Amino acid sequence: MSSPQDSSTQQASTQQAALVAILEALVDPLLQRPWQELAAVESVSIVAGQCQVVIGLPYPWLSVEADLRRRVEAAVAPHLQGATLTLELVSRIPETTARANVAALQGVKNVIAVASGKGGVGKSTTTVNLALAMAQLGARVGILDADIYGPSQGMMLGVPSGTRPQQINDNTMAPIDVHGVQAMSMSFLIDERQPMVWRGPMASGALQQLMTQTQWQDLDYLFVDMPPGTGDIQLTLAQKMPVAGAVVVTTPQDIALLDAQKGIEMFRKVEIPVLGVVENMSLHRCTQCGHEEHIFGEGGGERIATEYQTQLLGSLPLTLKIRQQADSGQPTVIADPDSSEAGHYRAIALKVALALIGQATPAMPVFSVSDD
């Protein structure tokens, strides 16, 4: 004959199993895949009238937290039987498997190259704002300024001139922490007015040292601000770095699109997936009268994304304040986080994180159900 305690335990187990089934059937609002397929339901326990649920998601979720909580609460509320729900959301950013003959980067899960076929399209400004936006979404983020000849990330991040990284030992140095991200740039190691009169192999070697001798600390994403162009240096860097995916920045202008195509072709040549295209300076809105004008053309980013079977991650406006904020060391997502421009950057960053999931190898969490 079973005791009341045994009956209570059996009832709790049955209730927990039912909750697990309900949660696993929920379709992720961003990935459009059931949570069972994503192994997102990490634990469900009912103890002393408290129902504790842990959901692990493969992307930074802060921007959609309210929606996720509403979905879970609506799904399980009819089945709580008087228990109080405590929901914990955690990020389990998967790590991309390194390509053959390319070593993984210690302390970094995913390396994202931000590139352009030519200079002057706002690649560095886009890089710094995307990295900071990803950090605002809840990820651990770093920035590597790979533009050896014209490093600009130090100024854009507001790092005081003369700041030097801390030397850890003979072979490693600590990145500089600024605005909640880890950063490394050649500008931290040399006088900012010193020209880098190096040939390609020297520049490539210097960048590889920056990348591998920086002691990155548990990064989900490392954004690499690539040098503009598609020459030997860019090709060497793409081959040597464990790049998970690339973001190509362009303007709608026809000549910029031609160069962006070359950038996409370069990444395809070295078998690096292009996560998408960012169309910068797509629209100018007059601050005085509100008139809108496509100064550099219209729809170019969408056309090139369609041609290469990738996605248009987003279109960014041509505005004076984006340039001013970057030049002042307070990029847009830091200086004006509630602006529409900052919202665009966060939306693009989230799309990048979602696009990477298809390239990564997720770590399977240990699922547990507890009733004690």
Coordinates of N, CA, C and O in Angstrom, one line a residue, residues 136 332-340 342-343 346:
Q136 N 24.8 44.7 -25.6 CA 23.5 45.2 -25.0 C 22.5 44.1 -25.0 O 21.6 44.1 -24.2
T332 N 26.8 55.3 -31.4 CA 25.3 55.5 -31.3 C 24.6 54.7 -30.2 O 23.8 55.2 -29.5
V333 N 24.9 53.4 -30.2 CA 24.2 52.5 -29.2 C 24.5 52.8 -27.8 O 23.8 52.4 -26.9
I334 N 25.6 53.5 -27.6 CA 26.0 54.0 -26.2 C 25.5 55.4 -26.0 O 24.9 55.6 -24.9
A335 N 25.7 56.3 -26.9 CA 25.3 57.7 -26.7 C 23.8 57.8 -26.7 O 23.3 58.7 -26.0
D336 N 23.1 57.1 -27.5 CA 21.6 57.3 -27.7 C 21.0 55.9 -27.8 O 20.4 55.6 -28.9
P337 N 21.0 55.1 -26.8 CA 20.5 53.7 -26.9 C 19.0 53.6 -27.2 O 18.6 52.5 -27.7
D338 N 18.2 54.6 -27.0 CA 16.8 54.5 -27.2 C 16.4 55.1 -28.6 O 15.3 55.1 -29.0
S339 N 17.4 55.4 -29.4 CA 17.2 56.0 -30.7 C 16.8 54.9 -31.7 O 17.1 53.7 -31.5
S340 N 16.2 55.3 -32.8 CA 15.8 54.3 -33.8 C 17.1 53.7 -34.5 O 17.1 52.5 -34.8
A342 N 20.0 53.1 -32.9 CA 20.5 52.1 -32.0 C 19.6 50.8 -32.1 O 20.1 49.7 -32.1
G343 N 18.3 51.0 -32.3 CA 17.4 49.9 -32.5 C 17.8 49.1 -33.7 O 17.7 47.8 -33.7
R346 N 20.8 46.9 -33.0 CA 20.5 45.8 -32.1 C 19.8 44.7 -32.9 O 20.0 43.5 -32.8

